[in-house]
Amino acid sequence: MILDKESNLIFDGAMGTMLQKYDLNPGQPPEVLNITRPEIIEEIHRKYIEAGSNIITTNTFGAIETKLKETGYTVEEVVQSAIAIARKAAGNNLVALDVGPTGELVEPLGDLSFEEVYDLYTRQIKAATLTGKVDLVLIETFFDLTEVKAAIKAAKDHSSLPVICTFTFQKQGKTLMGNDVKTVAASLEEYGVDAIGANCSLGPCEMLPIVETMVSSTHLPILVQPNAGLPKLIDNQTVYDVEPEEFARYIKAMANLGVKWFGGCCGTTPEFIRAVKESLSLL
C-alpha cells in the first residue's frame, strides 16, 4: 500500500483511550508497554485495522529521551519495539511513526535550545529508520512552530519518509502560542512537510471552521483527527460528549470540503473509525 494523496485514507483513533480499558499501572508511560505488554498494544492496533484503518500509528507519542529517562528503557528500545508491534498488526497497511512534543518549552520561553530539541528528535527518527519498517512520520499535537521546525528538520535530515504534521488549535482558531491557521499552514509548507492537519483539543463540530480555513490556506493534503467531542468528568471518569455517528457526520462534511485523510484523537475508539469508514463509503 502507498500513501495516496488523492484517495480517502483512514488513520486510527486514540491509543490512550483504549489503554484505559485495561488494568495497567497508571503511573507508567504508555510507551513502555511496547516492551512490558506488547500483546495489549498489538490487540489495540488490530482492532483499529479491523474497524477500517488504513494507517496504524505507533505507540511512540512520548518516546523521547526527556520522557523516558526515568523508565530504565532507551529511546531505541521503545521505538523499535513499537514499530515491530505495529508492523505485525498492520499487515499490508501503512505504519506511521508517531512523534509528539517534548513536553518542555523551547527558548526563549523555556530552557531547551533549538539544537537540543533537534537532537532529541534526531535520536527518535534514527531509532525508527534503522528498522526499515516505517512508511511515514506523523508529527502531531504540536502548538509551537519553533519546536515543530526542529522535529521536521530531524525527520527530513535523517529519513526519506513522507512527513505529516498536525497542530492543535483552541476554539478561536489559534494555537496556545497565538498562531492562527493560515500562519501555521504557511509555516509548515515552508518547512517542507508533505501534508498538514489538525488534531486533538477540539471535537469535530468545533474543528470544522478550522478545517474550512485550512482547506483554503494550502494545496497540501490535509489530515483531520478530532477528539470525540469535549471532555467531561463524570464519577471521576473522563467521558466525551460525541457519539460515533455524530462524529462521522462531521467527518463527511469535512470530506465534502476536499479533505481526504481522517482519524480520531482523544476519546475515539474503533467504533468511531468504523463509523468514519461507513460515512466515507457513501460519498
Short mmCIF file of C-alpha atoms in Angstrom, two decimals:
data_model
loop_
_atom_site.label_atom_id
_atom_site.label_comp_id
_atom_site.label_asym_id
_atom_site.label_seq_id
_atom_site.Cartn_x
_atom_site.Cartn_y
_atom_site.Cartn_z
CA MET A 1 0.00 0.00 0.00
CA ILE A 2 1.21 3.54 -0.78
CA LEU A 3 0.38 6.93 0.70
CA ASP A 4 -2.22 8.02 -1.86
CA LYS A 5 -2.83 11.77 -1.81
CA GLU A 6 -5.97 11.51 -3.92
CA SER A 7 -7.86 8.77 -2.09
CA ASN A 8 -9.60 8.69 1.27
CA LEU A 9 -7.31 7.22 3.90
CA ILE A 10 -8.33 6.38 7.44
CA PHE A 11 -5.84 6.64 10.28
CA ASP A 12 -6.53 5.04 13.65
CA GLY A 13 -8.10 6.50 16.78
CA ALA A 14 -6.83 7.11 20.29
CA MET A 15 -4.31 4.79 21.93
CA GLY A 16 -4.65 6.25 25.44
CA THR A 17 -8.43 5.92 25.46
CA MET A 18 -8.13 2.25 24.58
CA LEU A 19 -5.44 1.62 27.19
CA GLN A 20 -7.76 2.93 29.89
CA LYS A 21 -9.86 -0.18 29.35
CA TYR A 22 -7.04 -2.36 30.68
CA ASP A 23 -5.87 -2.80 34.27
CA LEU A 24 -2.47 -1.16 33.90
CA ASN A 25 -0.13 0.87 36.08
CA PRO A 26 -1.48 4.43 35.65
CA GLY A 27 1.87 5.98 36.57
CA GLN A 28 3.76 4.19 33.82
CA PRO A 29 4.38 5.94 30.48
CA PRO A 30 2.22 4.14 27.90
CA GLU A 31 5.20 3.82 25.55
CA VAL A 32 6.88 1.40 28.00
CA LEU A 33 4.03 -1.04 27.33
CA ASN A 34 5.65 -1.72 23.95
CA ILE A 35 8.17 -3.74 25.94
CA THR A 36 6.27 -4.87 29.04
CA ARG A 37 2.85 -5.62 27.48
CA PRO A 38 3.30 -5.83 23.70
CA GLU A 39 0.26 -8.09 23.32
CA ILE A 40 -2.04 -5.28 24.51
CA ILE A 41 -0.61 -2.75 22.07
CA GLU A 42 -0.90 -5.25 19.22
CA GLU A 43 -4.50 -6.03 20.16
CA ILE A 44 -5.41 -2.33 20.03
CA HIS A 45 -3.72 -1.89 16.65
CA ARG A 46 -5.59 -4.92 15.29
CA LYS A 47 -8.93 -3.57 16.49
CA TYR A 48 -8.35 -0.37 14.53
CA ILE A 49 -7.35 -2.32 11.42
CA GLU A 50 -10.49 -4.45 11.73
CA ALA A 51 -12.57 -1.27 12.07
CA GLY A 52 -11.20 0.11 8.80
CA SER A 53 -7.93 1.93 9.47
CA ASN A 54 -5.51 2.04 6.54
CA ILE A 55 -2.72 3.54 8.64
CA ILE A 56 -1.61 2.45 12.10
CA THR A 57 0.23 4.92 14.34
CA THR A 58 2.99 3.53 16.53
CA ASN A 59 2.75 3.84 20.30
CA THR A 60 5.62 6.33 20.41
CA PHE A 61 3.95 9.69 21.06
CA GLY A 62 6.11 10.23 24.15
CA ALA A 63 9.05 8.04 23.13
CA ILE A 64 11.62 10.76 23.56
CA GLU A 65 14.58 10.92 25.92
CA THR A 66 13.17 13.62 28.21
CA LYS A 67 10.09 11.48 28.90
CA LEU A 68 11.77 8.05 29.07
CA LYS A 69 14.86 8.87 31.15
CA GLU A 70 13.29 7.64 34.42
CA THR A 71 11.85 4.42 32.98
CA GLY A 72 15.03 2.40 32.58
CA TYR A 73 14.39 1.94 28.84
CA THR A 74 16.14 3.66 25.97
CA VAL A 75 14.52 5.54 23.11
CA GLU A 76 15.85 2.90 20.73
CA GLU A 77 14.31 0.01 22.68
CA VAL A 78 10.91 1.64 22.97
CA VAL A 79 10.70 2.93 19.40
CA GLN A 80 11.89 -0.26 17.75
CA SER A 81 9.58 -2.42 19.86
CA ALA A 82 6.64 -0.17 18.96
CA ILE A 83 7.39 -0.41 15.25
CA ALA A 84 7.71 -4.19 15.35
CA ILE A 85 4.31 -4.47 17.06
CA ALA A 86 2.61 -2.06 14.66
CA ARG A 87 4.14 -3.70 11.60
CA LYS A 88 2.95 -7.13 12.73
CA ALA A 89 -0.58 -5.86 13.30
CA ALA A 90 -0.78 -3.69 10.17
CA GLY A 91 -0.17 -6.40 7.60
CA ASN A 92 -0.32 -4.71 4.18
CA ASN A 93 -1.48 -1.43 5.70
CA LEU A 94 0.80 1.52 6.43
CA VAL A 95 2.67 2.25 9.66
CA ALA A 96 3.27 5.83 10.80
CA LEU A 97 5.91 6.74 13.37
CA ASP A 98 4.11 8.87 15.96
CA VAL A 99 6.17 11.88 17.11
CA GLY A 100 4.82 14.13 19.85
CA PRO A 101 6.03 17.28 21.61
CA THR A 102 8.85 17.13 24.15
CA GLY A 103 6.62 18.47 26.90
CA GLU A 104 9.06 21.31 27.51
CA LEU A 105 9.22 24.83 26.16
CA VAL A 106 11.90 25.96 23.72
CA GLU A 107 13.96 29.14 24.11
CA PRO A 108 13.24 31.97 24.67
CA LEU A 109 10.14 30.80 26.59
CA GLY A 110 11.81 27.69 28.01
CA ASP A 111 15.18 26.14 28.77
CA LEU A 112 15.65 23.89 25.73
CA SER A 113 17.62 25.28 22.80
CA PHE A 114 16.61 24.58 19.22
CA GLU A 115 19.71 22.38 18.84
CA GLU A 116 18.80 20.34 21.92
CA VAL A 117 15.27 19.75 20.62
CA TYR A 118 16.63 18.82 17.21
CA ASP A 119 18.97 16.28 18.83
CA LEU A 120 16.10 14.73 20.81
CA TYR A 121 14.05 14.20 17.67
CA THR A 122 17.06 13.04 15.68
CA ARG A 123 17.55 10.19 18.13
CA GLN A 124 13.90 9.17 17.79
CA ILE A 125 13.94 9.33 13.98
CA LYS A 126 17.21 7.41 13.71
CA ALA A 127 15.85 4.70 16.01
CA ALA A 128 12.87 4.32 13.69
CA THR A 129 14.67 4.35 10.37
CA LEU A 130 17.06 1.61 11.48
CA THR A 131 14.13 -0.82 11.37
CA GLY A 132 13.22 -0.09 7.76
CA LYS A 133 9.61 -0.84 8.65
CA VAL A 134 8.05 2.63 8.89
CA ASP A 135 6.15 4.15 5.96
CA LEU A 136 5.77 7.75 7.13
CA VAL A 137 6.35 10.14 10.03
CA LEU A 138 3.37 11.70 11.81
CA ILE A 139 4.42 14.74 13.84
CA GLU A 140 1.27 15.52 15.81
CA THR A 141 -0.35 17.62 18.53
CA PHE A 142 2.13 20.48 18.28
CA PHE A 143 1.43 24.11 19.13
CA ASP A 144 4.91 25.66 18.93
CA LEU A 145 6.29 26.47 15.48
CA THR A 146 9.88 26.52 16.77
CA GLU A 147 9.66 23.08 18.32
CA VAL A 148 7.91 21.60 15.30
CA LYS A 149 10.53 23.05 12.98
CA ALA A 150 13.18 21.09 14.89
CA ALA A 151 11.12 17.88 14.66
CA ILE A 152 10.51 18.31 10.93
CA LYS A 153 14.16 19.10 10.25
CA ALA A 154 15.22 15.96 12.12
CA ALA A 155 12.76 13.85 10.11
CA LYS A 156 13.89 15.36 6.81
CA ASP A 157 17.60 15.19 7.64
CA HIS A 158 17.60 11.59 8.80
CA SER A 159 14.97 9.86 6.68
CA SER A 160 13.42 9.95 3.23
CA LEU A 161 9.95 9.22 4.59
CA PRO A 162 6.88 11.38 3.92
CA VAL A 163 6.24 13.76 6.81
CA ILE A 164 2.77 14.76 8.01
CA CYS A 165 2.41 17.44 10.66
CA THR A 166 -0.76 18.25 12.61
CA PHE A 167 -1.28 21.14 15.02
CA THR A 168 -3.67 21.50 17.90
CA PHE A 169 -5.84 24.62 17.96
CA GLN A 170 -8.08 26.29 20.50
CA LYS A 171 -11.73 27.01 19.77
CA GLN A 172 -10.98 30.52 18.49
CA GLY A 173 -8.73 29.06 15.80
CA LYS A 174 -5.34 29.81 17.30
CA THR A 175 -2.63 27.72 18.92
CA LEU A 176 -1.56 28.18 22.53
CA MET A 177 1.25 30.32 21.13
CA GLY A 178 -1.26 32.58 19.36
CA ASN A 179 -0.62 31.45 15.78
CA ASP A 180 -3.66 31.29 13.51
CA VAL A 181 -4.45 28.57 11.00
CA LYS A 182 -3.12 30.46 7.98
CA THR A 183 0.20 31.17 9.71
CA VAL A 184 0.60 27.53 10.71
CA ALA A 185 -0.23 26.31 7.20
CA ALA A 186 2.22 28.71 5.56
CA SER A 187 4.98 27.82 8.04
CA LEU A 188 4.55 24.07 7.63
CA GLU A 189 4.65 24.41 3.86
CA GLU A 190 7.89 26.38 4.22
CA TYR A 191 9.35 23.65 6.45
CA GLY A 192 8.77 21.12 3.65
CA VAL A 193 6.14 18.76 5.05
CA ASP A 194 4.15 16.51 2.72
CA ALA A 195 0.78 17.06 4.43
CA ILE A 196 -0.63 19.18 7.24
CA GLY A 197 -3.62 18.98 9.54
CA ALA A 198 -5.32 19.47 12.88
CA ASN A 199 -5.82 17.09 15.79
CA CYS A 200 -6.78 16.92 19.46
CA SER A 201 -8.19 19.68 21.75
CA LEU A 202 -11.50 20.03 19.92
CA GLY A 203 -14.41 17.88 18.85
CA PRO A 204 -15.43 17.64 15.20
CA CYS A 205 -18.02 20.43 15.49
CA GLU A 206 -15.52 22.93 16.92
CA MET A 207 -12.83 21.80 14.47
CA LEU A 208 -14.96 22.27 11.34
CA PRO A 209 -14.31 26.05 10.91
CA ILE A 210 -10.59 25.46 11.47
CA VAL A 211 -10.62 22.84 8.74
CA GLU A 212 -12.51 25.22 6.41
CA THR A 213 -9.75 27.80 6.86
CA MET A 214 -7.02 25.22 6.41
CA VAL A 215 -8.52 23.95 3.16
CA SER A 216 -8.42 27.49 1.76
CA SER A 217 -4.86 28.06 3.03
CA THR A 218 -2.94 25.16 1.47
CA HIS A 219 -2.77 22.86 -1.53
CA LEU A 220 -1.19 20.10 0.56
CA PRO A 221 -3.18 17.05 1.65
CA ILE A 222 -4.94 17.57 4.99
CA LEU A 223 -5.29 15.12 7.88
CA VAL A 224 -8.02 15.76 10.46
CA GLN A 225 -8.18 13.87 13.78
CA PRO A 226 -10.69 15.44 16.19
CA ASN A 227 -11.44 14.38 19.72
CA ALA A 228 -14.72 12.61 20.45
CA GLY A 229 -16.17 15.95 21.48
CA LEU A 230 -15.26 17.83 24.65
CA PRO A 231 -14.23 16.00 27.85
CA LYS A 232 -16.41 15.92 30.95
CA LEU A 233 -15.65 14.46 34.38
CA ILE A 234 -18.44 12.10 35.47
CA ASP A 235 -17.99 9.85 38.54
CA ASN A 236 -14.24 10.55 38.42
CA GLN A 237 -14.12 9.28 34.84
CA THR A 238 -13.30 11.39 31.78
CA VAL A 239 -16.01 10.96 29.16
CA TYR A 240 -16.58 12.65 25.81
CA ASP A 241 -19.88 14.02 24.55
CA VAL A 242 -19.92 12.94 20.88
CA GLU A 243 -21.06 9.51 19.69
CA PRO A 244 -19.52 7.75 16.65
CA GLU A 245 -22.43 8.53 14.31
CA GLU A 246 -22.33 12.26 15.03
CA PHE A 247 -18.54 12.23 14.74
CA ALA A 248 -18.82 10.59 11.32
CA ARG A 249 -21.35 13.16 10.10
CA TYR A 250 -18.86 15.96 10.71
CA ILE A 251 -16.11 13.93 9.06
CA LYS A 252 -18.32 13.60 5.99
CA ALA A 253 -18.84 17.39 5.98
CA MET A 254 -15.06 17.86 6.05
CA ALA A 255 -14.67 15.35 3.23
CA ASN A 256 -17.11 17.41 1.19
CA LEU A 257 -14.70 20.33 1.65
CA GLY A 258 -11.97 18.28 -0.01
CA VAL A 259 -10.24 16.69 2.98
CA LYS A 260 -9.11 13.13 2.21
CA TRP A 261 -7.41 11.84 5.35
CA PHE A 262 -9.14 11.26 8.70
CA GLY A 263 -8.64 9.64 12.08
CA GLY A 264 -9.52 10.21 15.70
CA CYS A 265 -7.82 11.60 18.78
CA CYS A 266 -8.78 11.57 22.47
CA GLY A 267 -11.95 9.66 23.29
CA THR A 268 -12.18 7.88 19.94
CA THR A 269 -12.25 4.10 19.64
CA PRO A 270 -12.58 1.51 16.85
CA GLU A 271 -16.32 2.25 16.81
CA PHE A 272 -15.55 5.81 15.69
CA ILE A 273 -13.22 4.58 12.96
CA ARG A 274 -15.85 2.12 11.76
CA ALA A 275 -18.43 4.91 11.58
CA VAL A 276 -15.98 7.12 9.66
CA LYS A 277 -15.33 4.35 7.14
CA GLU A 278 -19.03 3.81 6.59
CA SER A 279 -19.63 7.54 6.19
CA LEU A 280 -16.85 7.98 3.65
CA SER A 281 -18.05 4.98 1.66
CA LEU A 282 -21.30 6.85 0.99
CA LEU A 283 -19.60 9.81 -0.72
#
